[in-house]
Tab-separated table of C-alpha atoms in Angstrom:
chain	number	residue	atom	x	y	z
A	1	UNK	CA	0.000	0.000	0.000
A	2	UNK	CA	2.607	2.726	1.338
A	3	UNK	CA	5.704	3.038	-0.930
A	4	UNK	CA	9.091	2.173	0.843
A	5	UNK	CA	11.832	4.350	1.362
A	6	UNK	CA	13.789	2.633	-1.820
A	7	UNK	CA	10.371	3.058	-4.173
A	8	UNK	CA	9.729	6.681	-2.954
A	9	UNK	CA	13.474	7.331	-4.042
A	10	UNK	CA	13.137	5.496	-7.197
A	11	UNK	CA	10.024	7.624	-8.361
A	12	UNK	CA	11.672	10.562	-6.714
A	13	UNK	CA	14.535	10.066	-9.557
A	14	UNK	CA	11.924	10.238	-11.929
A	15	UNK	CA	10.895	13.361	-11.278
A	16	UNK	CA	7.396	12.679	-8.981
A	17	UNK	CA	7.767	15.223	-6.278
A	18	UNK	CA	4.452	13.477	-4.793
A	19	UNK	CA	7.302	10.239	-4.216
A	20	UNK	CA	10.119	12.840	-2.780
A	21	UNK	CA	7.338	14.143	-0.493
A	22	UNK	CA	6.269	11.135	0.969
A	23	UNK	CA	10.175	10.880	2.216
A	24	UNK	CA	9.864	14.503	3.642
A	25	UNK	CA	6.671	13.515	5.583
A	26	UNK	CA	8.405	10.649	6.606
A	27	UNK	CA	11.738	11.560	7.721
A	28	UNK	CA	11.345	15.679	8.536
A	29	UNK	CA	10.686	15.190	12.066
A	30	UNK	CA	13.797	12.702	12.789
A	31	UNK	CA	15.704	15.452	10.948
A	32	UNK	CA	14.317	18.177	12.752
A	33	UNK	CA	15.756	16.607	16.116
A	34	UNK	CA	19.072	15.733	14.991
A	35	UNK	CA	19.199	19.061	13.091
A	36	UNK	CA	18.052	21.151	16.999
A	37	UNK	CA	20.490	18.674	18.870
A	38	UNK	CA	23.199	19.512	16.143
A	39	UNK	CA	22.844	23.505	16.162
A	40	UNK	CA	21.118	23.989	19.491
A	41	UNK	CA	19.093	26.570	17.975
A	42	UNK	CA	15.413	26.294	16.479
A	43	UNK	CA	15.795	29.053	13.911
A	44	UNK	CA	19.111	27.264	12.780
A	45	UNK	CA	17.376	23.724	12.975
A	46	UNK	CA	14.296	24.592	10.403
A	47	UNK	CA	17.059	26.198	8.293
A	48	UNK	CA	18.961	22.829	8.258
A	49	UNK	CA	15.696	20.644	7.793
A	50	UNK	CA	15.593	23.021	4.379
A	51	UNK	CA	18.724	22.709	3.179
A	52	UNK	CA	18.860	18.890	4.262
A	53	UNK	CA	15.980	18.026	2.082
A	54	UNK	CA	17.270	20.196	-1.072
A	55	UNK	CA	20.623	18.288	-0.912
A	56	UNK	CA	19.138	15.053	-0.732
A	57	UNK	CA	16.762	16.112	-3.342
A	58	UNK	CA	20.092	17.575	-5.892
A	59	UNK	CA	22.045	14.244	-4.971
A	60	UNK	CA	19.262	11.569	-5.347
A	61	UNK	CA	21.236	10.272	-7.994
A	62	UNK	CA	23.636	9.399	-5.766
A	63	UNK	CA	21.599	7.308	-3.525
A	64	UNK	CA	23.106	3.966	-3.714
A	65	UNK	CA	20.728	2.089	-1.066
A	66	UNK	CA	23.637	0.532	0.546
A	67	UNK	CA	22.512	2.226	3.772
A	68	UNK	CA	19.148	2.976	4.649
A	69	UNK	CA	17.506	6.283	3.261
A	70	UNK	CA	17.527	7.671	7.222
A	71	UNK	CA	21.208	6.845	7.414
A	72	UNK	CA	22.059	8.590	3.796
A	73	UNK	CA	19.705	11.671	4.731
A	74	UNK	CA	21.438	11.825	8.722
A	75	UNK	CA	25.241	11.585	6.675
A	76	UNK	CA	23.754	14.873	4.434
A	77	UNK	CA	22.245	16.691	7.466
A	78	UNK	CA	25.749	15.999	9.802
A	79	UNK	CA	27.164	17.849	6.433
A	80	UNK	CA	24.780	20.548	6.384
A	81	UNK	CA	25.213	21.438	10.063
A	82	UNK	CA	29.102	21.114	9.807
A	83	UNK	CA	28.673	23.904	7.216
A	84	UNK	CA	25.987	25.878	9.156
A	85	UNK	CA	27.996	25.950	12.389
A	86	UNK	CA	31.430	27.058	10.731
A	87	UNK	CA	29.137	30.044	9.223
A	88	UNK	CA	27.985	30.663	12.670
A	89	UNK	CA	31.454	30.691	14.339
A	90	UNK	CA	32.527	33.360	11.648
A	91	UNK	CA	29.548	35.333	12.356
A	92	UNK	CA	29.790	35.024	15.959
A	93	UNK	CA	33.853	35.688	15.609
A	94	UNK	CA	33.413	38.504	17.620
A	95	UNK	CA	31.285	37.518	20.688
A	96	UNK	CA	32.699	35.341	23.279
A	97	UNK	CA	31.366	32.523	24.227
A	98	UNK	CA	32.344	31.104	27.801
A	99	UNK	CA	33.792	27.792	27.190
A	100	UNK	CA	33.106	25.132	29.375
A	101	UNK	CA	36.253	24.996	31.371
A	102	UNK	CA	35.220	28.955	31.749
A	103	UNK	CA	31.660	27.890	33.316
A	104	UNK	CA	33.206	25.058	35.131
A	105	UNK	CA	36.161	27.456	36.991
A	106	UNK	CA	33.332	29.863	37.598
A	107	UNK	CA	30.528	27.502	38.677
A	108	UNK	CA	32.903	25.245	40.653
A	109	UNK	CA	30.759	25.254	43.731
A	110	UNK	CA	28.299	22.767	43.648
A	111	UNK	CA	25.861	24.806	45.581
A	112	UNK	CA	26.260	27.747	43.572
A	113	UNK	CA	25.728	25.677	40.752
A	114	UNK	CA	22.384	24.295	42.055
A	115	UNK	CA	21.084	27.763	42.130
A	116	UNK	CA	22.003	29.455	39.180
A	117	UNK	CA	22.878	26.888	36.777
A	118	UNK	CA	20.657	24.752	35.138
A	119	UNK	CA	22.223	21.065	34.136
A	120	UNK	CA	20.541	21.553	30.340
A	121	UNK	CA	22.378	24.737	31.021
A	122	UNK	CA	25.450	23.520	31.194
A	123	UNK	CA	24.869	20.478	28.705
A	124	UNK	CA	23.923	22.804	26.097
A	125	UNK	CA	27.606	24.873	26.206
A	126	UNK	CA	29.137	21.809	26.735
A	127	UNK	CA	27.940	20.068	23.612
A	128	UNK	CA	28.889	23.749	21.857
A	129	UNK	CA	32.072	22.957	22.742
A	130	UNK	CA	32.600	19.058	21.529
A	131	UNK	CA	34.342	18.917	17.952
A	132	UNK	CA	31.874	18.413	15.044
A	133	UNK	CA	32.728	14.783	14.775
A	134	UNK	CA	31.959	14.208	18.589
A	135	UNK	CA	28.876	15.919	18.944
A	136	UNK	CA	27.479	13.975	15.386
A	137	UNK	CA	28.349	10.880	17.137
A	138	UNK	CA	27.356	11.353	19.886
A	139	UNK	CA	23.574	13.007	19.375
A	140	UNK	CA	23.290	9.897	16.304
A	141	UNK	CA	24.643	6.872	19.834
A	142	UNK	CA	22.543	8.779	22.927
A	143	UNK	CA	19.728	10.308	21.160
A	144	UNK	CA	18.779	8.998	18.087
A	145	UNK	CA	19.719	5.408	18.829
A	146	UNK	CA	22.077	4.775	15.791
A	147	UNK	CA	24.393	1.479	16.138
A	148	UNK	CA	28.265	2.458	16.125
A	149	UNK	CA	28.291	1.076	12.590
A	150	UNK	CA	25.724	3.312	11.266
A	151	UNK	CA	27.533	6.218	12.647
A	152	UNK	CA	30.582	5.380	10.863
A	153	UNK	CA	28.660	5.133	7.953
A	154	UNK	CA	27.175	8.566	8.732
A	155	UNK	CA	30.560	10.214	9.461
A	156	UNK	CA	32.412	8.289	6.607
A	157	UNK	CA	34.600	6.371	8.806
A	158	UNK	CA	35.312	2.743	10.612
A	159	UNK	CA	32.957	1.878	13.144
A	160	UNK	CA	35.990	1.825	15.505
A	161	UNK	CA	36.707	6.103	15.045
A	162	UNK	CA	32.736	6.667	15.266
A	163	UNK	CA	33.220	4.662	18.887
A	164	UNK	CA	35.833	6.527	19.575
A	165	UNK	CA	34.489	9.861	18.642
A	166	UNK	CA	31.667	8.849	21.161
A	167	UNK	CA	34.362	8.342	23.972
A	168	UNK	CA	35.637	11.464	23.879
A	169	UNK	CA	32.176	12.867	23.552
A	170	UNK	CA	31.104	11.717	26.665
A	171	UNK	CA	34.252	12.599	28.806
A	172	UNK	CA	34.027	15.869	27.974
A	173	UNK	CA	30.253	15.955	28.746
A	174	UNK	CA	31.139	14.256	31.602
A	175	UNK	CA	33.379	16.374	33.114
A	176	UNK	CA	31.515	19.428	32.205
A	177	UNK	CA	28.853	18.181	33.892
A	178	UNK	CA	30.487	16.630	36.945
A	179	UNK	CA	29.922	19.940	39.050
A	180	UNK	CA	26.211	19.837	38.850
A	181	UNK	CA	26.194	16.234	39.249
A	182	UNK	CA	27.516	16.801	42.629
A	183	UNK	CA	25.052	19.087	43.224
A	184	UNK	CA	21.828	17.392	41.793
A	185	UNK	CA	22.948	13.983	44.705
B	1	UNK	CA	41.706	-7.944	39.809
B	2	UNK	CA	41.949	-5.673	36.887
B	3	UNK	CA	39.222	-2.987	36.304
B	4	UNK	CA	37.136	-1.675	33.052
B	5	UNK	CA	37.783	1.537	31.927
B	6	UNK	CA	35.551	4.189	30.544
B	7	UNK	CA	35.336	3.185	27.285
B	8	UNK	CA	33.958	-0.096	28.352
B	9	UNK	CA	31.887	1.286	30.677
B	10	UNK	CA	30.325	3.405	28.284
B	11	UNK	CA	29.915	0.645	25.899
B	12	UNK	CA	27.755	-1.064	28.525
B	13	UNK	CA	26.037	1.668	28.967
B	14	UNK	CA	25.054	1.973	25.477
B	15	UNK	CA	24.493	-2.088	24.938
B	16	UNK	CA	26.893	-2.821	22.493
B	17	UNK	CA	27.437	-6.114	21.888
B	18	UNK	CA	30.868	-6.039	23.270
B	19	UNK	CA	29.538	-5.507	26.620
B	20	UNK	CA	28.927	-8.449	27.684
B	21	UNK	CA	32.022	-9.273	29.461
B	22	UNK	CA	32.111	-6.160	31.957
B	23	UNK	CA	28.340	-6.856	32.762
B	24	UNK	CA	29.933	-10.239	34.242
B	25	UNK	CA	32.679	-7.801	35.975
B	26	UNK	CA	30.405	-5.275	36.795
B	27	UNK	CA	28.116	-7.868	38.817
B	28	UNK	CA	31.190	-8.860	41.129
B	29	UNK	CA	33.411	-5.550	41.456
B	30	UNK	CA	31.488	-3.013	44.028
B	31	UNK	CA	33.967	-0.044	42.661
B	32	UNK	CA	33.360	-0.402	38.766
B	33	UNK	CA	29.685	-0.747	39.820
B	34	UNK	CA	29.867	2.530	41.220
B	35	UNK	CA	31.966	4.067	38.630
B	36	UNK	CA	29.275	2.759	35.968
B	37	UNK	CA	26.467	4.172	38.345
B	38	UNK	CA	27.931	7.513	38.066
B	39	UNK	CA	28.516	7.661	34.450
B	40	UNK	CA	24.924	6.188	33.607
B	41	UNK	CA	23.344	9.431	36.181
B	42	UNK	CA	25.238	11.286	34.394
B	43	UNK	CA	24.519	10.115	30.855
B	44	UNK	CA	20.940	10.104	31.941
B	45	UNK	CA	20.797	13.686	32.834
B	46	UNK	CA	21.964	14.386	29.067
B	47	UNK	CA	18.183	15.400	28.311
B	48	UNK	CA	18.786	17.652	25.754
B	49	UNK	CA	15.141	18.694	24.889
B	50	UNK	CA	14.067	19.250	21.796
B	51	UNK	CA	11.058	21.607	21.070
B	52	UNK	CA	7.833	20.118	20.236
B	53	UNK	CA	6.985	20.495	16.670
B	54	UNK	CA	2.855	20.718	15.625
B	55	UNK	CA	1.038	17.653	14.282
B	56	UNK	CA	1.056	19.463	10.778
B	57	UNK	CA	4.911	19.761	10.802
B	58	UNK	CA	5.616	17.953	7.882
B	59	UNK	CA	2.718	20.264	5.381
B	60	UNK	CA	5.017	23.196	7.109
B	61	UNK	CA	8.468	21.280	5.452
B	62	UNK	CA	7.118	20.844	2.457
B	63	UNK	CA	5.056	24.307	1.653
B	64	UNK	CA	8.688	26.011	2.163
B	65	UNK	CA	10.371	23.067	0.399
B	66	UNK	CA	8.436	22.800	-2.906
B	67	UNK	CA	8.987	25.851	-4.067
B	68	UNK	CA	12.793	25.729	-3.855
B	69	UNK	CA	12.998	21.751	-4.984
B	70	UNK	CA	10.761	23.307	-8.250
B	71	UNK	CA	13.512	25.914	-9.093
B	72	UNK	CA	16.040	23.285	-9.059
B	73	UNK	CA	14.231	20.930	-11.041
B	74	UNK	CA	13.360	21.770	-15.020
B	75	UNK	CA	10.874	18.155	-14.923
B	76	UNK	CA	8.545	19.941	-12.336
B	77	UNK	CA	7.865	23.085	-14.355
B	78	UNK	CA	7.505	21.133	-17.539
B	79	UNK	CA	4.943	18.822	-15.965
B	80	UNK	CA	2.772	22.059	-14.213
B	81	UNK	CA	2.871	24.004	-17.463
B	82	UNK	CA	0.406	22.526	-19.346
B	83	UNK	CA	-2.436	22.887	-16.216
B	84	UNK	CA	-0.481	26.468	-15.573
B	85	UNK	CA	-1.195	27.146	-19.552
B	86	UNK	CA	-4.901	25.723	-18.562
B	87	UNK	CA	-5.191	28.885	-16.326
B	88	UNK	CA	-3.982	31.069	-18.487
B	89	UNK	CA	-6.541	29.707	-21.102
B	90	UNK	CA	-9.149	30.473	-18.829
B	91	UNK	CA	-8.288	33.750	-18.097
B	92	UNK	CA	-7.813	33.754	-21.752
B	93	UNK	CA	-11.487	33.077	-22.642
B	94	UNK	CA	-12.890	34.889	-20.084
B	95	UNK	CA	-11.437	38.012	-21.483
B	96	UNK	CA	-12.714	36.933	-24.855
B	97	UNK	CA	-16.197	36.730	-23.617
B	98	UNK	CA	-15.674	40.267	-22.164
B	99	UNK	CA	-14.771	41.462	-25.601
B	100	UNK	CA	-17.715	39.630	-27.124
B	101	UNK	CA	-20.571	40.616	-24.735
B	102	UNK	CA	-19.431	44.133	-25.651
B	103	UNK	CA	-20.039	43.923	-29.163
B	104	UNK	CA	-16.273	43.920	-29.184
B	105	UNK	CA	-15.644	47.748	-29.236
B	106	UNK	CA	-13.994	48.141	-26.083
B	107	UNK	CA	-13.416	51.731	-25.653
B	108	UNK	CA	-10.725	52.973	-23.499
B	109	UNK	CA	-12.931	54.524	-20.962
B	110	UNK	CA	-13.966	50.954	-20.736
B	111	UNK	CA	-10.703	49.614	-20.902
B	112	UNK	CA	-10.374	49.179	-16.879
B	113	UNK	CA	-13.850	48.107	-15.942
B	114	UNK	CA	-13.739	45.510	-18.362
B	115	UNK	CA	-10.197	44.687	-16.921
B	116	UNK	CA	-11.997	45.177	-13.569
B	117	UNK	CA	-15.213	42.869	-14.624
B	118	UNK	CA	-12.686	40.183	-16.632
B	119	UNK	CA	-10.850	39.553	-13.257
B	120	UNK	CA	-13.953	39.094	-11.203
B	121	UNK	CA	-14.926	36.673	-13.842
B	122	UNK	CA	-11.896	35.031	-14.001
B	123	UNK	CA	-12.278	34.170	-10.266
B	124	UNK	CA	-15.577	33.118	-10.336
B	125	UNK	CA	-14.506	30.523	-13.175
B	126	UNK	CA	-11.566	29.675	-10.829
B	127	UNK	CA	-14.160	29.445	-7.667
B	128	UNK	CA	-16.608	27.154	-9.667
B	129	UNK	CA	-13.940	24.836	-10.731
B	130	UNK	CA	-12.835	24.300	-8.012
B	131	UNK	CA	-15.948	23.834	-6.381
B	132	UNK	CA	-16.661	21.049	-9.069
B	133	UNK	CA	-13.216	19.297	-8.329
B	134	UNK	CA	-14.061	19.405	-4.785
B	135	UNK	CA	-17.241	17.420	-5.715
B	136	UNK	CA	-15.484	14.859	-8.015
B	137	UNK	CA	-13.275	14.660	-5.432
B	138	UNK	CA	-15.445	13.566	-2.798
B	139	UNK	CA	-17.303	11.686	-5.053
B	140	UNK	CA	-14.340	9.338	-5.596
B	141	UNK	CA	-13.817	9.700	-1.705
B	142	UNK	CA	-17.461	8.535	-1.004
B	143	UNK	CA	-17.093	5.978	-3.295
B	144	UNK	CA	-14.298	4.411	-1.160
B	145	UNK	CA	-15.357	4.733	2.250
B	146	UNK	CA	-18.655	3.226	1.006
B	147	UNK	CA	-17.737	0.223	-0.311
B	148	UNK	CA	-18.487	-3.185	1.874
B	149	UNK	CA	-16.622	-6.216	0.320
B	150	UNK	CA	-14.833	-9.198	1.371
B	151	UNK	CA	-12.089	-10.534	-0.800
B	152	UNK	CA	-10.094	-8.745	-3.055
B	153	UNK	CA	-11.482	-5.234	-4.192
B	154	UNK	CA	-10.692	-3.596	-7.443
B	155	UNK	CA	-10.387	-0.120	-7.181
B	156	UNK	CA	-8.477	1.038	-10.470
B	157	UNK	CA	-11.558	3.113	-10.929
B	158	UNK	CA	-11.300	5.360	-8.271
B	159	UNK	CA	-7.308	5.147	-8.725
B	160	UNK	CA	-7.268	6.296	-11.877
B	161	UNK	CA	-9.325	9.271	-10.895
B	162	UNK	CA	-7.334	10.196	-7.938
B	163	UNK	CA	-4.480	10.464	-10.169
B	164	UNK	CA	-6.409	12.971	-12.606
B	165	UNK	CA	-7.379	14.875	-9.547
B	166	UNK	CA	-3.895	14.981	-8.162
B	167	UNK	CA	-2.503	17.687	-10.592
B	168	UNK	CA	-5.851	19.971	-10.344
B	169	UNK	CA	-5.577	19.728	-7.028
B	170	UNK	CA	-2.103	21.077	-6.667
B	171	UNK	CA	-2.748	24.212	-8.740
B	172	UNK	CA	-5.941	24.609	-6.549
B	173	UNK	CA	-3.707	24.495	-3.573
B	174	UNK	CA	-1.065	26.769	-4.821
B	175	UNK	CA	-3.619	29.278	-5.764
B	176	UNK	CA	-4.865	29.705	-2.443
B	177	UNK	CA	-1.707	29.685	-0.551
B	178	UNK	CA	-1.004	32.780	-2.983
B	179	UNK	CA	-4.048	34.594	-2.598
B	180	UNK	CA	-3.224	34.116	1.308
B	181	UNK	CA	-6.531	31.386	1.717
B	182	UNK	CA	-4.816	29.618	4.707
B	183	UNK	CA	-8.375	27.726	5.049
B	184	UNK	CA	-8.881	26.323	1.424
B	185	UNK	CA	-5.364	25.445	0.987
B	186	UNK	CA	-4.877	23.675	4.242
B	187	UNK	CA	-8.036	21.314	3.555
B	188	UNK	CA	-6.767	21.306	-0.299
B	189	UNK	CA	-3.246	20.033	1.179
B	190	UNK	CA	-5.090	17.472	3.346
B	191	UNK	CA	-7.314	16.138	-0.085
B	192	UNK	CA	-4.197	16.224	-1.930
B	193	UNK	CA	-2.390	13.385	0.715
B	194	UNK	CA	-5.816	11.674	0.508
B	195	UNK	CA	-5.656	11.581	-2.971
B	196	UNK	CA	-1.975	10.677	-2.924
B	197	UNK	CA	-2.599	7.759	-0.809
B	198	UNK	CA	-5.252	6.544	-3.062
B	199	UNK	CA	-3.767	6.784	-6.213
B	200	UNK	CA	-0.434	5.297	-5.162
B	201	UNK	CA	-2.734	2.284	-3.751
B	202	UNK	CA	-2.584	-0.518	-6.111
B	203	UNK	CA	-5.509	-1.585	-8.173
B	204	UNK	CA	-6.445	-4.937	-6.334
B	205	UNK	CA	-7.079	-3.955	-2.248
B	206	UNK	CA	-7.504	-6.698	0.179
B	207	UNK	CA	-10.530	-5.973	2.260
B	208	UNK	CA	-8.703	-5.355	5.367
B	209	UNK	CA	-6.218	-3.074	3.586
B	210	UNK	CA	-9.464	-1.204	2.600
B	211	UNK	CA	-11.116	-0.688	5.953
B	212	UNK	CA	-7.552	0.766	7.061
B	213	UNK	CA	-7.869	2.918	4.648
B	214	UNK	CA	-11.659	4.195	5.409
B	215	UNK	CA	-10.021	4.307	8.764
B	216	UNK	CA	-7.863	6.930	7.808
B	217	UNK	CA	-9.844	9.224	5.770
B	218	UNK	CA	-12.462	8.923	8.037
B	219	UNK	CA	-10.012	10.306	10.717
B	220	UNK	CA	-9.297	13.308	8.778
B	221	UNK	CA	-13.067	14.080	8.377
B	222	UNK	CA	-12.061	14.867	5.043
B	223	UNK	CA	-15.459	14.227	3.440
B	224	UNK	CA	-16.923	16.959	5.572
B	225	UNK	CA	-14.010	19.481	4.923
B	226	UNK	CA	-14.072	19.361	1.671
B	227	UNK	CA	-18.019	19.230	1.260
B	228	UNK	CA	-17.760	22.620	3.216
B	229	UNK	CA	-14.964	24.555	1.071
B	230	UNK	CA	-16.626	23.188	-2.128
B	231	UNK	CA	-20.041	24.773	-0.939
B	232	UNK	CA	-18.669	27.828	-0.097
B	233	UNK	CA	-16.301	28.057	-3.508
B	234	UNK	CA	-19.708	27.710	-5.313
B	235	UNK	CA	-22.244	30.168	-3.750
B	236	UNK	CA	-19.056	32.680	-3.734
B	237	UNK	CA	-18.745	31.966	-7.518
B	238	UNK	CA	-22.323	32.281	-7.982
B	239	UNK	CA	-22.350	35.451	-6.241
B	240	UNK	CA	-19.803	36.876	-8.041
């Protein structure tokens, strides 16, 4: 009755935009999360859902169905965001951000930290301040789900560098967050 | 004894399949069990919200999306130019039937009230054919949710129709997202999935596949919907 992912791509080639749509109902929500989790910013998000769907749209052709059509359209949108953010840090060049071992030397006590600083606070300049490659991994392992494998496939590398992109992910997060722990016992 | 380190304890926190072993550890060592209890609060506390989108999220996506995926795509302009031309061939003979009813001298202190009258005509041609599409769609609509069968059902008939009513539909809609008719267009986007769905079904339908999909249009309350905006379209057109 419903097309799969594969037919709606197939037709899509062909030109139906009624088949490419039926991938954007089916996949803009997934893309919307990763795409929030990715830029931490709603604005940036919907702009990323956009240009997500118009590169998988331009690069159809290229769809080889190796991986799933959710795994191809996560690899474009970890592309898209990697662009997005390095426009952001140019345009935000001249603001300073606190980085987290900033908040951390300033927040150190726990009690101060339980009154003025939210953990989702602290999570959200935290995962600001992970590398590209960390924070993809580790929003497609704790969030979305994704199998090491699958991120590899998402970040174009072995299974083995996505885990270990995920390591360092959460010992960062885990130090950042290590104050307010404390505090939150 | 010799302990697991981070990486395995996040591994086990995360179920891969190489974490079997330290869950054997992890069962007799009382200080990796506390490491791993702190790392899993922690982990746990990740709860990075994410905003709640509305239930019509994905009509939002695509509404900004179409227009863009159009520009980069020559096959999508070819395929809407012959209804497009249709318009314009309406708007076309409506000016012709200006020019006629007026003996054909159109003077030019005429010139804009004809211009004036031809545009109100052209949108009453526009509101009654879409009020008839409306009907033909919700004829083929009826049809559907009215059937009773066991067995296999053939429904090319109303497939075939859906598909004809696709492409009108989609002009319909883009003409009232233009003209700003957020009411019209979001019950024409809802028909259009409706008539998507139907026209991508195949032609056989068992009868269970068939009651699911009563069960969905019946959901929308599209019937009603669209026997409301095709009322209106008409007495507006008739009005005008």
């Amino acid at each position: 009755m419903e097309w799969t992912d594969a037919a709606a791509v197939e037709h899509a080639r062909g030109g139906n935009a009624d088949a490419f749509r039926v991938l954007v109902d089916r996949h803009s929500r997934a893309v919307f999360r990763l795409a929030y989790r990715m830029t931490g910013n709603e604005h940036d998000a919907e702009d990323m859902v956009q240009e997500t769907f118009l590169r998988a749209y331009k690069q159809l052709g290229r769809f080889d169905g190796r991986a799933g059509f959710g795994t191809w359209l996560y690899r474009i949108a970890a592309n898209c965001s990697v662009d997005l953010l390095r426009a952001r840090k140019k345009r935000d060049e001249r603001t300073v951000e606190a980085p987290v071992d900033a908040v951390r030397s300033r927040d150190a006590s726990p009690e101060r930290l339980t009154q003025s600083v939210e953990i989702s606070g602290i999570l959200g300049t935290a995962m600001k301040e992970l590398s590209q490659t960390e924070r993809t991994a580790f929003v497609l392992r704790h969030y979305e789900g994704l199998a090491m494998e699958e991120i590899g496939r998402v970040l174009g590398v072995e299974p083995n560098a996505a885990k270990h992109s995920v390591f360092r992910a959460v010992q960062k997060l885990r130090r950042a967050l290590q104050p307010a722990m404390g505090a939150a016992r | 004894m010799t302990h697991l380190s981070e990486e395995q304890l996040i591994l086990h926190y995360y179920g891969e399949p190489e974490s079997a072993g330290p869950a054997v550890h992890l069962a007799v060592c009382e200080q990796c069990q506390r490491e791993y209890d702190a790392l899993a609060r922690t982990l746990d506390s990740c709860d990075y919200a994410v905003p709640e989108r509305l239930a019509s999220y994905e009509v939002a996506v695509w509404h900004r999306l179409e227009p863009k995926l159009a520009r980069r795509s020559w096959s999508s302009w070819w395929k809407a130019a012959p209804a497009l031309a249709g318009l314009v061939v309406v708007a076309f003979l409506a000016g012709q039937w200006i020019a006629k009813r007026s003996g054909g001298r159109v003077q030019p202190a005429t010139v804009s009230s004809a211009s004036a009258i031809s545009g109100k005509v052209r949108e009453r041609i526009l509101l009654v054919a879409m009020g008839d599409h409306l009907e033909r769609s919700q004829m083929v609509i009826a049809e559907l949710v009215n059937t009773r069968a066991s067995g296999a059902i053939d429904i090319s008939d109303e497939r075939r129709r859906a598909q004809d009513l696709v492409q009108d539909n989609r002009l319909f809609r883009q003409t009232a997202v233009k003209s700003g008719d957020g009411v019209d267009a979001n019950v024409l986007d809802e028909l259009e999935r409706v008539l998507l769905e139907i026209a991508h079904s195949p032609s056989q339908i068992s009868s269970p596949e068939l009651e699911n999909l009563q069960r969905r249009i019946e959901a929308q309350g599209i019937l009603f919907k669209v026997r409301v905006v095709g009322t209106t379209a008409r007495e507006k057109g008739n009005r005008l």
